[in-house]
Coordinates of C-alpha atoms in Angstrom, one line a residue:
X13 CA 14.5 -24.5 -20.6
X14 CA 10.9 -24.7 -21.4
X15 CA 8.8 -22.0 -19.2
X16 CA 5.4 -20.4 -18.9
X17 CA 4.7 -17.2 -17.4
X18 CA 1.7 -16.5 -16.0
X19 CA 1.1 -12.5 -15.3
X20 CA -1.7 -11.3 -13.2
X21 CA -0.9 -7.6 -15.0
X22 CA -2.4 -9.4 -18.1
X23 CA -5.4 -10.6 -16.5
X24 CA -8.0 -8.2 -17.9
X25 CA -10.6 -7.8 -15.9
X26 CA -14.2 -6.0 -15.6
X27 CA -16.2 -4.0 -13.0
X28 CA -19.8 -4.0 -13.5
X29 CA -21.9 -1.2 -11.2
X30 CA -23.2 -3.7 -8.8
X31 CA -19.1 -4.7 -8.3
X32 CA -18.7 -0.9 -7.4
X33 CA -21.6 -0.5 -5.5
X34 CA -20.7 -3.8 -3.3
X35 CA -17.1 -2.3 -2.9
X36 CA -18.6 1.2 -1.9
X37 CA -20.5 -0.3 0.6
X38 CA -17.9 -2.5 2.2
X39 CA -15.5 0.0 2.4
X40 CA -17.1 3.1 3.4
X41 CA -14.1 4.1 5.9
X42 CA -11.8 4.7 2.9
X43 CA -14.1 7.2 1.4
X44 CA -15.0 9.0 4.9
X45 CA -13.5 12.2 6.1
X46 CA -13.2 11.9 9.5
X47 CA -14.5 14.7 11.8
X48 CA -11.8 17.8 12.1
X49 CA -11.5 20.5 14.2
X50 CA -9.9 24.0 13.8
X51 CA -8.1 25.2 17.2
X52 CA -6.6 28.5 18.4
X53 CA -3.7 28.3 21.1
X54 CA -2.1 30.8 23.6
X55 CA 0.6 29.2 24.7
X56 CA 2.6 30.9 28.2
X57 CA 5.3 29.6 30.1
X58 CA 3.6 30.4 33.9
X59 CA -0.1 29.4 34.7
X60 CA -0.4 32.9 36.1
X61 CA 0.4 34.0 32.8
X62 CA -2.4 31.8 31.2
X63 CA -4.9 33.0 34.3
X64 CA -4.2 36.4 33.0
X65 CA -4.7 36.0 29.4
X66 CA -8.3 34.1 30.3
X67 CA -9.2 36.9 31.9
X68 CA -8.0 39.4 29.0
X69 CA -10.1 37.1 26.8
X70 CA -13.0 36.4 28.7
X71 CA -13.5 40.9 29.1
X72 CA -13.4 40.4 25.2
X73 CA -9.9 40.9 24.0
X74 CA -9.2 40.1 20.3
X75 CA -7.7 36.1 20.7
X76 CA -5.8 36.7 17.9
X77 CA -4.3 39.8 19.3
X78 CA -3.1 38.5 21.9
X79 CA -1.7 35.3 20.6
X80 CA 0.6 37.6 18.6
X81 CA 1.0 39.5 21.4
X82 CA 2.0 36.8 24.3
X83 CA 1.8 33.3 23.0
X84 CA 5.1 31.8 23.6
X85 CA 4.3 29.4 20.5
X86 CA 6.3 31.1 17.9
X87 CA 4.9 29.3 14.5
X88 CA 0.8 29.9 15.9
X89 CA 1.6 32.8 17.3
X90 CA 2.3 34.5 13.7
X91 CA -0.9 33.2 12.7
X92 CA -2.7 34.2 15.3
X93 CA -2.9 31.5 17.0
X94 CA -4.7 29.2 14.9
X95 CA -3.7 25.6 14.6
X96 CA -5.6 24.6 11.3
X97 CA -7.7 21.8 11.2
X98 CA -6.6 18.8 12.8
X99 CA -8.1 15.3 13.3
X100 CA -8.3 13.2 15.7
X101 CA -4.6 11.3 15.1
X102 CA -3.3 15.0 15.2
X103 CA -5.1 16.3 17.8
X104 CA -2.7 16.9 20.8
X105 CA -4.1 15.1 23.8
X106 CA -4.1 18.4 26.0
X107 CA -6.6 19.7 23.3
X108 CA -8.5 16.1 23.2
X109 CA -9.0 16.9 26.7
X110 CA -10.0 20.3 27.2
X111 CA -13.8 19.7 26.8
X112 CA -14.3 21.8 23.7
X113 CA -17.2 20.6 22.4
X114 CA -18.9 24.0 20.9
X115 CA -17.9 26.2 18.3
X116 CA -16.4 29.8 19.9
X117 CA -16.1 27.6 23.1
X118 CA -13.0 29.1 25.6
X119 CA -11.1 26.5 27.6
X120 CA -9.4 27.6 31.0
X121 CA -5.7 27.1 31.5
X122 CA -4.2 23.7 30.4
X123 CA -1.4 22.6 31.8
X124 CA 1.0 21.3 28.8
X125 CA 4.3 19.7 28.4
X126 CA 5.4 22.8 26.7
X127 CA 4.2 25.3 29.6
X128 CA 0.6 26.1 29.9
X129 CA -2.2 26.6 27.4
X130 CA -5.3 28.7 26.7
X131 CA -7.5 26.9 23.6
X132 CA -10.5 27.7 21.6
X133 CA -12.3 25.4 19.4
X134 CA -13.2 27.7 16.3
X135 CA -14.9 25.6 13.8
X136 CA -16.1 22.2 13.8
X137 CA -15.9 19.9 10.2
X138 CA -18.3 16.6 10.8
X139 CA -17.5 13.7 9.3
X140 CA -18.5 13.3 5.6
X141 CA -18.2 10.1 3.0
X142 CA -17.2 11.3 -0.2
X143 CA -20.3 10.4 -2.6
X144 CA -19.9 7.5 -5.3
X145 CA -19.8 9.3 -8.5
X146 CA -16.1 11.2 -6.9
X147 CA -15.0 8.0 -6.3
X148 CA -16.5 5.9 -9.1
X149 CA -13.3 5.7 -11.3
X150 CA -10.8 4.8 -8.2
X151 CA -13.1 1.9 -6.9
X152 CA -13.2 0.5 -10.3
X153 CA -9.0 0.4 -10.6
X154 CA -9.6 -1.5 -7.1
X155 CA -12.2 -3.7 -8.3
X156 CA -10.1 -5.1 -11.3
X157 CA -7.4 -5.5 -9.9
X158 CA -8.6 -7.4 -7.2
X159 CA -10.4 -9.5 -9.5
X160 CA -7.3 -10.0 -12.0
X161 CA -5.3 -11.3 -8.5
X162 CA -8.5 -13.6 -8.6
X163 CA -8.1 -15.0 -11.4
X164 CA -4.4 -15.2 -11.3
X165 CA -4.1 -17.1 -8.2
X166 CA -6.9 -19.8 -10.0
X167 CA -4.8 -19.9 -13.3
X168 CA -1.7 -20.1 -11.5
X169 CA -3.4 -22.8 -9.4
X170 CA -4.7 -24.6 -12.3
X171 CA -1.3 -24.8 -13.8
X172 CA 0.3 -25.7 -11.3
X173 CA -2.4 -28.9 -10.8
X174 CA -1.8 -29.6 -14.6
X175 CA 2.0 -29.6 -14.4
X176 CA 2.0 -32.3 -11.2
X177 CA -0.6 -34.3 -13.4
X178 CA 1.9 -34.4 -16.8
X179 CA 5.2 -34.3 -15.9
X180 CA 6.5 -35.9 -19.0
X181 CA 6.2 -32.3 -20.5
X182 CA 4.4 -28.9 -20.4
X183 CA 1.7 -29.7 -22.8
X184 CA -0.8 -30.0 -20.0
X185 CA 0.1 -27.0 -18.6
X186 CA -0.1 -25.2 -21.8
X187 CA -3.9 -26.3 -22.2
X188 CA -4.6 -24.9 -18.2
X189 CA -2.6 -21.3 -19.4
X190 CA -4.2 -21.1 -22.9
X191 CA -0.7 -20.4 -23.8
X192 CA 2.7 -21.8 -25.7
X193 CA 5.7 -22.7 -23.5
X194 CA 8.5 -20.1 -24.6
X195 CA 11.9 -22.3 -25.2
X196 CA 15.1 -20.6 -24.6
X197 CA 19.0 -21.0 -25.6
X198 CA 22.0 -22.5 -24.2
X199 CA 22.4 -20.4 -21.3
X200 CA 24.3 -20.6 -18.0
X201 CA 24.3 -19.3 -14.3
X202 CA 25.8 -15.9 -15.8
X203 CA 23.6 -14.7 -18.3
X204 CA 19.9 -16.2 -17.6
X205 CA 17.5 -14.6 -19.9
X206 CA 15.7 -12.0 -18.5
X207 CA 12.5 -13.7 -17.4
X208 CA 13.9 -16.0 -15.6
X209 CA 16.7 -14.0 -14.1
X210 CA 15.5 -14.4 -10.4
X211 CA 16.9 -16.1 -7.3
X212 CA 14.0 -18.6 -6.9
X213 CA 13.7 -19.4 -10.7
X214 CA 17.9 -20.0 -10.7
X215 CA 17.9 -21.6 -8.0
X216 CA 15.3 -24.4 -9.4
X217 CA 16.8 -24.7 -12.8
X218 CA 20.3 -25.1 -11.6
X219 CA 19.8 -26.9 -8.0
X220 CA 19.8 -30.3 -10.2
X221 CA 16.1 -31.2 -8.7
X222 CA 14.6 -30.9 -12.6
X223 CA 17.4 -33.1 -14.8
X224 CA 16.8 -36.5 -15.1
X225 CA 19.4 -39.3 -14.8
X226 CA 22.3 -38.9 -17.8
X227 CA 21.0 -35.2 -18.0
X228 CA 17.8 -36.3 -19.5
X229 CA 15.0 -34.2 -19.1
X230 CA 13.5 -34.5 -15.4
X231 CA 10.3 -33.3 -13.9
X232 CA 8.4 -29.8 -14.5
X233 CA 8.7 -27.1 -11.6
X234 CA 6.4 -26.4 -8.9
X235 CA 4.9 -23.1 -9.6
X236 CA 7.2 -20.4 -9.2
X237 CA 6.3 -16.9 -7.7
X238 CA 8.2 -13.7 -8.6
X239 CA 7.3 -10.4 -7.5
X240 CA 4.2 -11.3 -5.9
X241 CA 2.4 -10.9 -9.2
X242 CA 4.3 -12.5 -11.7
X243 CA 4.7 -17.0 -12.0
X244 CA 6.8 -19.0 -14.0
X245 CA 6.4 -22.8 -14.4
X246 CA 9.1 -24.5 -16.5
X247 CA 11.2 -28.0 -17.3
X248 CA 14.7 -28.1 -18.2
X249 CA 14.5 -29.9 -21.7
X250 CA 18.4 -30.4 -22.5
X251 CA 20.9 -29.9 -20.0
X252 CA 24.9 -29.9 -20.1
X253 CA 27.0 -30.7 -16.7
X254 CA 29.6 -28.6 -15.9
X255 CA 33.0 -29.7 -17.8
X256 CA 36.4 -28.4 -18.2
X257 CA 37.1 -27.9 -21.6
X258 CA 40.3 -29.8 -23.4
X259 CA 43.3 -27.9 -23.8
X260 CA 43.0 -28.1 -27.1
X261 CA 40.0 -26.6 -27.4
X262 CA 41.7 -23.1 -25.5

């Protein structure tokens, strides 16, 4: 078999400041910090229970006193109730809810799945983007290989154009990959070499769709993708049919 291999890992590509600028810009969501909130929790098993502890805390009791104290909530209560900072995806919808809006702010008694709830909303993060220069060398990784997938779905494009155009050998696709066709062994359906040793590239050299009449050499492939990344496009230049050898030969 004649192949070539076209890898977009090869593709070497640039990003200029303008490319990561534009991708900055475009993609601000990836670089933002959503909004986050830092919650305390008394948790009781009766409402009268949570009544009682709104009214401890609204004479000025300690909250995290008495979440050690009474919270039901074993893994807050040890810390006192607090919750650490949540966003919105792991904000609990009884919290969501409550109508916290101000740092220090008390809620009254929640009713919960787990029982009943007394909240406070102790600090407020606001959303933030993380500024370009933090993020400078990340968007540049993004930016070339985005462009290298580019140019690797246009080479592997152009290839596969000059492959269908010359199918009396590779030497057209050659000039489109700036490359030499590799030419292998003998080899059979048990030991492929190892770039071409997958099911879509086996299946094309030995469905019988590339020899010619007499086992002459047939047409070159379609293009072949492999991993997602990787393309082969190749011609089977000598081929032998299946035969049983002559006794005297074993």
């Amino acid at each position: 078999v004649s192949y070539i291999k076209l890898d977009a890992a090869a593709m070497q590509e640039t990003a200029s400041d303008s490319d990561i600028q534009s991708y900055y810009d475009q993609h601000q969501d990836q670089f933002t910090q959503a909004q986050r909130n830092r919650y305390s929790v008394i948790q009781t098993k009766t409402e009268a229970d949570a009544k009682a502890v709104v009214e401890e805390l609204t004479k000025g009791a300690d909250f995290a006193a008495v979440a050690k104290a009474k919270s039901t909530d074993i893994i807050s209560a040890k810390n006192g109730g607090d919750m650490g900072w949540l966003e919105d995806a792991t904000t609990p919808e009884e919290l969501k809810n409550a109508g916290l809006k101000d740092k220090g702010q008390l809620s009254g008694v929640i009713k919960s799945s787990v029982g009943f709830l007394v909240a406070r909303l102790d600090d407020v993060q606001p959303a933030k983007t993380k500024p370009l220069a933090d993020v400078r060398d990340e968007i540049a990784a993004k930016v070339k290989q985005e462009k290298a997938l580019d140019a690797f779905y246009a080479l592997q494009q152009k290839v596969s154009d000059a492959a269908s155009n010359d199918n009396e050998s590779l030497a057209g696709a050659e000039q489109a990959a700036g490359t030499k066709a590799v030419v292998t062994g003998w080899f059979g359906h048990q030991n492929l070499p190892e770039e071409l040793n997958f099911k879509p590239v086996s299946d094309a050299i030995f469905n019988g769709g590339l020899v010619g009449d007499n086992g002459a050499p047939g047409n070159n492939s379609d293009i072949i993708t492999v991993d997602g990344d990787r393309a082969v496009v190749l011609r089977v230049t000598e081929h032998k049919a299946e035969s049983i050898k002559p006794l005297e030969a074993v």
